[in-house]
Amino acid sequence: METQPQLNSSVSEGWLKKFIPLWIGQAFSLVGSGLVQFALVWWLTEKTGSTAVLAAATLAALIPQVVVSPFAGALVDRWNRKAVMMIADSLTALATLVLSLLFATGAIQAWHVYALMFIRSFGGAFQWPAMQASTSLMVPEKHLSRLAGANQALNGLINIVAPPAGAFLLAVLPIHNVLMIDIITAILAVGILAFIAIPQPKTQPEQAASVKNVWEDVKTGLRYARTWPGLMGILVMAAMLNLFTNPAFSFIPLVVTRVFNGGALEYGWIDSAFGIGVVLGGLLLSIWGGFKRKIITSMLGLIGMGVGVLIVGLIPGWGYTFALAGMFLVGFMNPLVNGPLFAIIQIKVAPEMQGRIFTLVNSIASAMSPLGMVIASPVAELLGLRSWYVLAGIACMLMAAAGLIIPAINTVEEQTPGLAGATGIGVSASAD
């Protein structure tokens, strides 16, 4: 018998009062992360001005997403999700504290920054699926697309505020004090989470998280995904898109300095333009909800993203304002691409499988990014930094066209994933 996604039938009418504190707590954590990300990327840009260094930093952040995520998802489906989120936030805060001390003592080196990015990504590999899987048991199904839009809007708002705030703080404070802000926001996030009841599936005692059982869970997640042809098609698309788009986003600081002769403030405005777009796109999705067929919303949004990336890649050095418009368009379309796809997974996949499926999606989608970074750095140096943006923009539009044409992808919402006896895990909306 198939595992049916009885997602959140037990969600009460007062779900919003229970979910908002969790959402606010995680928002605190994201604000601190945004400031740290801006400060560290700009420090690397100023110190080296090297595509290879930025590529290495990006690789350090990608490796846990590719290698650790599938196993993290299996563990999230077994472990207490509240504890997972609290430990993940605490781990990243501790790593940031160590880095702050290295900056304060003058002992900092580039590899220390790489190590922090690796650790933050490692924590995120557990925190993100735990949050996504918890959401589907706390929020009514009819509101999941709108919530996805609200989440995208929050991320966009942070992208608006963090870059100029980071640029200002770096101008008036030493970088180790800027990093301390992330530690404070992480403490706030963990403190709020400590008082929140997180529903989760009820696992059977014999399914302890042994190495053998975790590996079996990973294989079960893969088999489960293979029963959903549309998801497999989307995963292939996402992998190819990340091959092109991740290097493009990583090289933005160098585009600002080399092409537009800008500094930290101009880089901040580029990030803010993207963030403003994400906020408005997320608000649009949260109010509108997208087309009835969510896959249509995603693919049309992907075409728009491709246009925005092309603008950034083709505008000459005097066109900084147009580059801002291009990044705004990329940001605006981003929630329309991601929000509906997350909602499809939350609606179609059984709760006890969601940790595995979300991390599988994240891992496979990110798997091509390291290869992209390895290829992009020499290509950018040889053919010009923005040649990669042209390739990325064209790739976005071609993948969107394929998604609209290929039956397995454009009928993803009509397909029913599931395995006979896939997990043996009973679904229970019990809270800890």
CSV table of C-alpha atoms in Angstrom, one decimal:
chain,number,residue,atom,x,y,z
A,1,MET,CA,0.0,0.0,0.0
A,2,GLU,CA,1.3,3.5,-0.9
A,3,THR,CA,2.4,5.9,1.8
A,4,GLN,CA,-0.1,8.7,1.5
A,5,PRO,CA,0.7,12.2,2.5
A,6,GLN,CA,-1.8,12.9,5.3
A,7,LEU,CA,0.0,16.1,5.8
A,8,ASN,CA,-1.6,18.2,8.4
A,9,SER,CA,-5.2,17.2,9.0
A,10,SER,CA,-4.7,17.7,12.7
A,11,VAL,CA,-3.6,21.3,12.4
A,12,SER,CA,-5.8,23.5,14.6
A,13,GLU,CA,-7.4,26.8,13.7
A,14,GLY,CA,-4.9,28.5,16.1
A,15,TRP,CA,-1.9,27.4,14.0
A,16,LEU,CA,-0.8,31.0,13.4
A,17,LYS,CA,-0.2,31.7,17.1
A,18,LYS,CA,1.9,28.6,17.4
A,19,PHE,CA,3.9,29.1,14.2
A,20,ILE,CA,4.7,32.8,14.3
A,21,PRO,CA,7.1,32.6,17.3
A,22,LEU,CA,9.1,29.9,15.5
A,23,TRP,CA,9.1,32.0,12.3
A,24,ILE,CA,10.3,35.1,14.2
A,25,GLY,CA,13.0,33.2,16.0
A,26,GLN,CA,14.4,31.9,12.7
A,27,ALA,CA,14.2,35.4,11.3
A,28,PHE,CA,16.6,36.6,14.0
A,29,SER,CA,19.0,33.9,13.0
A,30,LEU,CA,18.8,34.8,9.3
A,31,VAL,CA,19.5,38.5,10.0
A,32,GLY,CA,22.7,37.7,11.7
A,33,SER,CA,23.7,35.2,9.0
A,34,GLY,CA,23.1,37.9,6.3
A,35,LEU,CA,25.4,40.3,8.1
A,36,VAL,CA,28.1,37.7,8.5
A,37,GLN,CA,27.9,36.6,4.9
A,38,PHE,CA,28.2,40.1,3.5
A,39,ALA,CA,31.1,41.0,5.8
A,40,LEU,CA,33.1,37.8,5.0
A,41,VAL,CA,32.6,37.9,1.3
A,42,TRP,CA,33.6,41.6,1.1
A,43,TRP,CA,36.6,40.9,3.3
A,44,LEU,CA,37.7,38.2,0.9
A,45,THR,CA,37.1,40.5,-2.1
A,46,GLU,CA,39.1,43.3,-0.7
A,47,LYS,CA,42.0,41.2,0.4
A,48,THR,CA,42.3,39.1,-2.7
A,49,GLY,CA,40.2,40.3,-5.6
A,50,SER,CA,40.4,36.7,-6.9
A,51,THR,CA,37.7,34.6,-8.6
A,52,ALA,CA,39.6,31.5,-7.3
A,53,VAL,CA,39.3,32.6,-3.7
A,54,LEU,CA,35.6,33.4,-4.0
A,55,ALA,CA,35.1,30.1,-5.8
A,56,ALA,CA,36.9,28.3,-2.9
A,57,ALA,CA,34.7,30.0,-0.4
A,58,THR,CA,31.6,29.0,-2.3
A,59,LEU,CA,32.9,25.4,-2.5
A,60,ALA,CA,33.4,25.3,1.2
A,61,ALA,CA,29.8,26.3,1.7
A,62,LEU,CA,28.5,23.8,-0.9
A,63,ILE,CA,30.3,20.6,0.2
A,64,PRO,CA,28.1,19.9,3.2
A,65,GLN,CA,25.0,20.5,1.2
A,66,VAL,CA,26.0,17.9,-1.3
A,67,VAL,CA,27.6,15.3,0.9
A,68,VAL,CA,25.9,15.7,4.3
A,69,SER,CA,22.4,16.6,3.3
A,70,PRO,CA,21.0,13.2,2.4
A,71,PHE,CA,22.2,11.7,5.7
A,72,ALA,CA,21.0,14.8,7.6
A,73,GLY,CA,17.5,14.4,6.2
A,74,ALA,CA,17.4,10.8,7.3
A,75,LEU,CA,18.4,11.8,10.8
A,76,VAL,CA,16.0,14.7,10.9
A,77,ASP,CA,13.1,12.2,10.2
A,78,ARG,CA,14.2,10.2,13.2
A,79,TRP,CA,15.5,12.8,15.7
A,80,ASN,CA,13.7,15.5,17.6
A,81,ARG,CA,13.4,18.3,15.1
A,82,LYS,CA,13.3,21.0,17.8
A,83,ALA,CA,16.6,19.8,19.2
A,84,VAL,CA,18.1,19.6,15.7
A,85,MET,CA,17.2,23.3,15.0
A,86,MET,CA,18.5,24.4,18.4
A,87,ILE,CA,21.8,22.5,18.1
A,88,ALA,CA,22.4,23.7,14.5
A,89,ASP,CA,21.9,27.4,15.4
A,90,SER,CA,24.2,26.9,18.4
A,91,LEU,CA,26.9,25.3,16.4
A,92,THR,CA,27.0,28.1,13.8
A,93,ALA,CA,27.1,30.7,16.6
A,94,LEU,CA,30.0,28.9,18.3
A,95,ALA,CA,31.9,28.8,15.0
A,96,THR,CA,31.3,32.5,14.4
A,97,LEU,CA,32.6,33.3,17.9
A,98,VAL,CA,35.9,31.5,17.1
A,99,LEU,CA,36.2,33.4,13.9
A,100,SER,CA,35.5,36.7,15.7
A,101,LEU,CA,38.3,36.0,18.1
A,102,LEU,CA,40.7,35.2,15.2
A,103,PHE,CA,39.9,38.6,13.6
A,104,ALA,CA,40.3,40.4,16.9
A,105,THR,CA,43.7,38.9,17.5
A,106,GLY,CA,44.9,39.5,13.9
A,107,ALA,CA,45.4,35.7,13.4
A,108,ILE,CA,42.8,35.4,10.6
A,109,GLN,CA,43.6,33.7,7.3
A,110,ALA,CA,41.4,32.9,4.3
A,111,TRP,CA,41.2,29.3,5.2
A,112,HIS,CA,39.6,30.2,8.6
A,113,VAL,CA,36.8,31.9,6.7
A,114,TYR,CA,36.4,28.8,4.5
A,115,ALA,CA,36.2,26.7,7.6
A,116,LEU,CA,33.4,28.9,9.1
A,117,MET,CA,31.5,28.7,5.9
A,118,PHE,CA,31.8,24.9,5.9
A,119,ILE,CA,30.5,24.7,9.5
A,120,ARG,CA,27.6,27.1,8.9
A,121,SER,CA,26.6,25.1,5.9
A,122,PHE,CA,26.9,21.8,7.9
A,123,GLY,CA,24.5,23.2,10.5
A,124,GLY,CA,22.2,24.5,7.8
A,125,ALA,CA,22.1,21.0,6.2
A,126,PHE,CA,20.3,19.9,9.4
A,127,GLN,CA,18.4,23.1,10.3
A,128,TRP,CA,16.7,23.7,6.9
A,129,PRO,CA,15.0,20.3,6.5
A,130,ALA,CA,14.0,20.2,10.1
A,131,MET,CA,12.3,23.6,9.7
A,132,GLN,CA,10.7,22.6,6.3
A,133,ALA,CA,9.4,19.3,7.6
A,134,SER,CA,8.1,20.9,10.8
A,135,THR,CA,6.2,23.5,8.8
A,136,SER,CA,4.1,21.0,7.0
A,137,LEU,CA,2.8,19.7,10.3
A,138,MET,CA,2.1,23.2,11.7
A,139,VAL,CA,0.6,25.0,8.8
A,140,PRO,CA,-2.7,24.1,7.0
A,141,GLU,CA,-2.1,22.8,3.5
A,142,LYS,CA,-4.0,25.6,1.8
A,143,HIS,CA,-1.6,28.2,3.3
A,144,LEU,CA,1.7,26.5,2.4
A,145,SER,CA,2.2,28.3,-0.9
A,146,ARG,CA,1.5,31.6,0.7
A,147,LEU,CA,3.8,30.8,3.6
A,148,ALA,CA,6.5,29.9,1.1
A,149,GLY,CA,6.0,33.4,-0.5
A,150,ALA,CA,6.2,35.0,3.0
A,151,ASN,CA,9.5,33.1,3.6
A,152,GLN,CA,10.9,34.3,0.3
A,153,ALA,CA,9.8,37.8,1.2
A,154,LEU,CA,11.6,37.5,4.6
A,155,ASN,CA,14.8,36.4,2.9
A,156,GLY,CA,14.5,39.3,0.5
A,157,LEU,CA,14.0,41.8,3.3
A,158,ILE,CA,17.2,40.5,4.9
A,159,ASN,CA,19.0,40.9,1.6
A,160,ILE,CA,17.7,44.5,1.5
A,161,VAL,CA,18.8,45.3,5.0
A,162,ALA,CA,22.0,43.2,5.5
A,163,PRO,CA,24.2,44.6,2.7
A,164,PRO,CA,23.9,48.3,3.4
A,165,ALA,CA,23.8,47.6,7.1
A,166,GLY,CA,26.9,45.4,6.7
A,167,ALA,CA,28.7,48.1,4.7
A,168,PHE,CA,27.9,50.7,7.3
A,169,LEU,CA,28.9,48.5,10.2
A,170,LEU,CA,32.2,47.6,8.5
A,171,ALA,CA,32.9,51.4,8.1
A,172,VAL,CA,32.4,52.1,11.8
A,173,LEU,CA,33.3,48.9,13.5
A,174,PRO,CA,36.0,46.3,13.3
A,175,ILE,CA,34.9,43.1,11.6
A,176,HIS,CA,35.1,41.0,14.7
A,177,ASN,CA,32.4,43.2,16.4
A,178,VAL,CA,30.2,42.9,13.3
A,179,LEU,CA,30.4,39.1,13.6
A,180,MET,CA,29.3,39.3,17.3
A,181,ILE,CA,25.9,40.5,16.0
A,182,ASP,CA,25.4,37.0,14.5
A,183,ILE,CA,26.1,35.4,17.8
A,184,ILE,CA,23.5,37.6,19.6
A,185,THR,CA,20.8,36.9,17.0
A,186,ALA,CA,21.5,33.1,17.2
A,187,ILE,CA,21.1,33.2,21.0
A,188,LEU,CA,17.7,35.0,20.5
A,189,ALA,CA,16.7,32.4,18.0
A,190,VAL,CA,17.6,29.4,20.2
A,191,GLY,CA,16.0,31.1,23.2
A,192,ILE,CA,12.7,31.6,21.4
A,193,LEU,CA,12.7,28.1,20.0
A,194,ALA,CA,13.2,26.6,23.5
A,195,PHE,CA,9.6,27.7,24.4
A,196,ILE,CA,7.9,26.4,21.3
A,197,ALA,CA,6.3,23.0,20.9
A,198,ILE,CA,7.3,21.4,17.5
A,199,PRO,CA,5.0,18.6,16.1
A,200,GLN,CA,6.8,15.7,14.5
A,201,PRO,CA,6.1,12.1,13.3
A,202,LYS,CA,6.2,9.4,16.0
A,203,THR,CA,9.0,7.0,15.3
A,204,GLN,CA,8.9,3.4,16.5
A,205,PRO,CA,11.5,2.3,19.2
A,206,GLU,CA,13.2,-0.3,16.9
A,207,GLN,CA,14.1,2.4,14.5
A,208,ALA,CA,17.0,3.9,16.4
A,209,ALA,CA,19.4,6.0,14.4
A,210,SER,CA,22.1,3.4,13.9
A,211,VAL,CA,24.4,3.6,10.9
A,212,LYS,CA,22.7,0.8,9.2
A,213,ASN,CA,19.2,2.3,9.7
A,214,VAL,CA,20.3,5.7,8.6
A,215,TRP,CA,21.8,4.3,5.4
A,216,GLU,CA,18.6,2.4,4.8
A,217,ASP,CA,16.7,5.6,5.2
A,218,VAL,CA,18.8,7.3,2.7
A,219,LYS,CA,18.2,4.5,0.2
A,220,THR,CA,14.5,4.6,1.0
A,221,GLY,CA,14.5,8.4,0.2
A,222,LEU,CA,16.1,7.7,-3.1
A,223,ARG,CA,13.6,5.0,-4.0
A,224,TYR,CA,10.7,7.2,-2.9
A,225,ALA,CA,12.0,10.0,-5.1
A,226,ARG,CA,12.3,7.6,-8.1
A,227,THR,CA,8.5,6.8,-7.8
A,228,TRP,CA,7.9,10.5,-8.7
A,229,PRO,CA,9.1,11.1,-12.3
A,230,GLY,CA,8.3,14.8,-12.1
A,231,LEU,CA,10.5,15.3,-9.1
A,232,MET,CA,13.4,13.5,-10.8
A,233,GLY,CA,13.0,15.7,-13.8
A,234,ILE,CA,13.0,18.8,-11.6
A,235,LEU,CA,16.1,17.6,-9.8
A,236,VAL,CA,18.0,17.2,-13.1
A,237,MET,CA,17.0,20.7,-14.1
A,238,ALA,CA,18.0,22.2,-10.7
A,239,ALA,CA,21.4,20.5,-10.9
A,240,MET,CA,22.1,22.0,-14.4
A,241,LEU,CA,20.8,25.4,-13.3
A,242,ASN,CA,23.1,25.4,-10.2
A,243,LEU,CA,26.0,24.5,-12.5
A,244,PHE,CA,25.6,28.0,-14.1
A,245,THR,CA,23.9,30.2,-11.6
A,246,ASN,CA,25.9,29.6,-8.4
A,247,PRO,CA,29.2,30.8,-9.9
A,248,ALA,CA,27.4,33.9,-11.3
A,249,PHE,CA,26.1,34.9,-7.9
A,250,SER,CA,29.5,34.2,-6.3
A,251,PHE,CA,31.2,36.6,-8.7
A,252,ILE,CA,28.9,39.5,-8.0
A,253,PRO,CA,31.5,41.3,-5.8
A,254,LEU,CA,34.1,41.1,-8.6
A,255,VAL,CA,31.6,42.4,-11.1
A,256,VAL,CA,31.0,45.4,-8.9
A,257,THR,CA,34.7,46.2,-8.5
A,258,ARG,CA,36.0,45.3,-12.0
A,259,VAL,CA,33.1,46.3,-14.2
A,260,PHE,CA,31.3,49.1,-12.3
A,261,ASN,CA,34.4,50.4,-10.4
A,262,GLY,CA,32.4,50.2,-7.2
A,263,GLY,CA,33.1,49.5,-3.5
A,264,ALA,CA,31.3,48.0,-0.5
A,265,LEU,CA,28.3,50.3,-0.8
A,266,GLU,CA,27.7,49.5,-4.5
A,267,TYR,CA,28.0,45.8,-3.7
A,268,GLY,CA,25.5,46.4,-0.9
A,269,TRP,CA,23.0,48.1,-3.3
A,270,ILE,CA,23.3,45.2,-5.7
A,271,ASP,CA,22.4,42.8,-3.0
A,272,SER,CA,19.7,45.1,-1.8
A,273,ALA,CA,18.1,45.3,-5.3
A,274,PHE,CA,18.0,41.5,-5.3
A,275,GLY,CA,16.4,41.6,-1.9
A,276,ILE,CA,13.8,44.2,-2.8
A,277,GLY,CA,12.8,42.0,-5.7
A,278,VAL,CA,12.6,38.9,-3.5
A,279,VAL,CA,10.4,40.8,-1.0
A,280,LEU,CA,8.0,42.0,-3.7
A,281,GLY,CA,7.9,38.7,-5.4
A,282,GLY,CA,7.4,36.9,-2.1
A,283,LEU,CA,4.6,39.2,-1.2
A,284,LEU,CA,3.0,38.7,-4.6
A,285,LEU,CA,3.1,35.0,-4.1
A,286,SER,CA,1.8,35.1,-0.6
A,287,ILE,CA,-1.2,37.2,-1.6
A,288,TRP,CA,-1.8,35.6,-5.0
A,289,GLY,CA,-0.7,32.0,-4.4
A,290,GLY,CA,0.4,31.5,-8.0
A,291,PHE,CA,-1.4,29.8,-10.8
A,292,LYS,CA,-3.6,26.8,-10.0
A,293,ARG,CA,-0.9,24.6,-11.5
A,294,LYS,CA,2.1,25.5,-9.4
A,295,ILE,CA,4.7,24.2,-11.9
A,296,ILE,CA,3.5,26.9,-14.4
A,297,THR,CA,4.3,29.6,-11.9
A,298,SER,CA,7.8,28.2,-11.3
A,299,MET,CA,8.7,27.8,-14.9
A,300,LEU,CA,7.5,31.3,-15.9
A,301,GLY,CA,9.5,32.7,-13.0
A,302,LEU,CA,12.6,30.9,-14.2
A,303,ILE,CA,12.3,32.5,-17.6
A,304,GLY,CA,12.2,35.9,-15.8
A,305,MET,CA,15.2,35.0,-13.8
A,306,GLY,CA,17.1,34.2,-17.0
A,307,VAL,CA,16.2,37.6,-18.4
A,308,GLY,CA,17.5,39.3,-15.3
A,309,VAL,CA,20.8,37.4,-15.3
A,310,LEU,CA,21.3,38.3,-19.0
A,311,ILE,CA,20.9,41.9,-18.2
A,312,VAL,CA,23.6,41.8,-15.6
A,313,GLY,CA,25.9,40.0,-18.1
A,314,LEU,CA,25.3,42.3,-21.0
A,315,ILE,CA,25.1,45.8,-19.6
A,316,PRO,CA,28.4,47.8,-20.1
A,317,GLY,CA,30.3,49.5,-17.3
A,318,TRP,CA,28.3,52.7,-17.4
A,319,GLY,CA,25.1,50.8,-16.8
A,320,TYR,CA,25.2,50.2,-13.1
A,321,THR,CA,21.6,51.3,-12.7
A,322,PHE,CA,20.5,48.7,-15.3
A,323,ALA,CA,22.5,46.1,-13.4
A,324,LEU,CA,20.5,47.0,-10.3
A,325,ALA,CA,17.3,46.5,-12.4
A,326,GLY,CA,18.5,43.1,-13.6
A,327,MET,CA,19.3,41.9,-10.0
A,328,PHE,CA,15.9,43.2,-8.9
A,329,LEU,CA,14.2,41.1,-11.7
A,330,VAL,CA,16.2,38.0,-10.6
A,331,GLY,CA,15.1,38.5,-7.0
A,332,PHE,CA,11.5,39.2,-7.9
A,333,MET,CA,11.3,35.9,-9.9
A,334,ASN,CA,13.1,33.8,-7.3
A,335,PRO,CA,10.1,33.3,-5.0
A,336,LEU,CA,7.9,32.5,-7.9
A,337,VAL,CA,10.4,29.7,-8.9
A,338,ASN,CA,11.1,28.2,-5.5
A,339,GLY,CA,7.9,28.8,-3.4
A,340,PRO,CA,5.5,26.7,-5.5
A,341,LEU,CA,8.1,23.8,-5.8
A,342,PHE,CA,8.5,23.7,-2.0
A,343,ALA,CA,4.7,23.7,-1.6
A,344,ILE,CA,4.3,20.8,-4.1
A,345,ILE,CA,6.8,18.7,-2.0
A,346,GLN,CA,5.1,19.7,1.3
A,347,ILE,CA,1.7,18.8,-0.1
A,348,LYS,CA,2.6,15.5,-1.9
A,349,VAL,CA,5.2,13.9,0.4
A,350,ALA,CA,4.2,12.2,3.6
A,351,PRO,CA,5.5,14.0,6.7
A,352,GLU,CA,7.7,11.2,7.9
A,353,MET,CA,9.5,11.3,4.5
A,354,GLN,CA,9.9,15.1,4.1
A,355,GLY,CA,13.3,15.4,5.9
A,356,ARG,CA,14.8,12.9,3.5
A,357,ILE,CA,13.1,14.4,0.4
A,358,PHE,CA,14.0,18.0,1.2
A,359,THR,CA,17.6,17.2,1.8
A,360,LEU,CA,17.7,14.9,-1.3
A,361,VAL,CA,16.4,17.8,-3.4
A,362,ASN,CA,19.0,20.2,-1.8
A,363,SER,CA,21.8,17.7,-2.2
A,364,ILE,CA,21.2,16.8,-5.8
A,365,ALA,CA,20.4,20.3,-6.8
A,366,SER,CA,23.7,21.4,-5.3
A,367,ALA,CA,25.8,18.5,-6.6
A,368,MET,CA,26.7,20.3,-9.9
A,369,SER,CA,27.7,23.5,-8.2
A,370,PRO,CA,31.2,22.5,-7.2
A,371,LEU,CA,31.8,21.5,-10.8
A,372,GLY,CA,30.4,24.8,-11.9
A,373,MET,CA,32.8,26.7,-9.6
A,374,VAL,CA,35.8,24.7,-10.9
A,375,ILE,CA,34.9,25.5,-14.5
A,376,ALA,CA,33.6,29.1,-14.1
A,377,SER,CA,36.8,30.5,-12.5
A,378,PRO,CA,39.1,29.9,-15.5
A,379,VAL,CA,36.4,30.6,-18.0
A,380,ALA,CA,35.7,33.9,-16.4
A,381,GLU,CA,39.4,34.8,-16.4
A,382,LEU,CA,39.8,33.7,-20.0
A,383,LEU,CA,36.6,35.0,-21.7
A,384,GLY,CA,35.7,37.8,-19.3
A,385,LEU,CA,34.0,37.8,-16.0
A,386,ARG,CA,30.5,38.3,-17.3
A,387,SER,CA,30.6,35.7,-20.1
A,388,TRP,CA,29.4,33.3,-17.4
A,389,TYR,CA,26.3,35.4,-16.8
A,390,VAL,CA,25.3,35.1,-20.4
A,391,LEU,CA,25.6,31.3,-20.2
A,392,ALA,CA,23.6,31.3,-17.0
A,393,GLY,CA,20.8,33.4,-18.3
A,394,ILE,CA,20.4,31.3,-21.4
A,395,ALA,CA,20.5,28.1,-19.3
A,396,CYS,CA,17.6,29.4,-17.1
A,397,MET,CA,15.4,30.1,-20.1
A,398,LEU,CA,16.2,26.8,-21.8
A,399,MET,CA,15.5,24.8,-18.6
A,400,ALA,CA,12.2,26.6,-18.1
A,401,ALA,CA,11.1,25.8,-21.7
A,402,ALA,CA,12.0,22.2,-21.1
A,403,GLY,CA,9.9,22.2,-17.9
A,404,LEU,CA,6.9,23.4,-19.8
A,405,ILE,CA,7.3,20.9,-22.6
A,406,ILE,CA,8.4,17.7,-20.9
A,407,PRO,CA,5.3,15.8,-19.7
A,408,ALA,CA,6.9,14.2,-16.7
A,409,ILE,CA,7.7,17.7,-15.3
A,410,ASN,CA,4.6,19.7,-16.3
A,411,THR,CA,2.3,17.0,-14.7
A,412,VAL,CA,4.3,16.7,-11.5
A,413,GLU,CA,1.3,17.8,-9.4
A,414,GLU,CA,-0.9,15.0,-10.8
A,415,GLN,CA,1.7,12.3,-9.9
A,416,THR,CA,1.5,10.4,-6.6
A,417,PRO,CA,4.8,9.4,-5.0
A,418,GLY,CA,5.0,6.6,-2.5
A,419,LEU,CA,6.4,3.2,-1.6
A,420,ALA,CA,4.8,0.1,-0.3
A,421,GLY,CA,6.0,-0.2,3.3
A,422,ALA,CA,8.5,2.6,2.7
A,423,THR,CA,9.2,3.6,6.3
A,424,GLY,CA,7.2,1.9,9.0
A,425,ILE,CA,7.0,5.2,10.7
A,426,GLY,CA,3.6,6.2,11.9
A,427,VAL,CA,2.5,9.8,11.5
A,428,SER,CA,1.6,11.6,14.7
A,429,ALA,CA,1.3,15.3,15.3
A,430,SER,CA,2.5,15.0,18.8
A,431,ALA,CA,4.6,17.9,20.1
A,432,ASP,CA,7.5,17.7,22.3
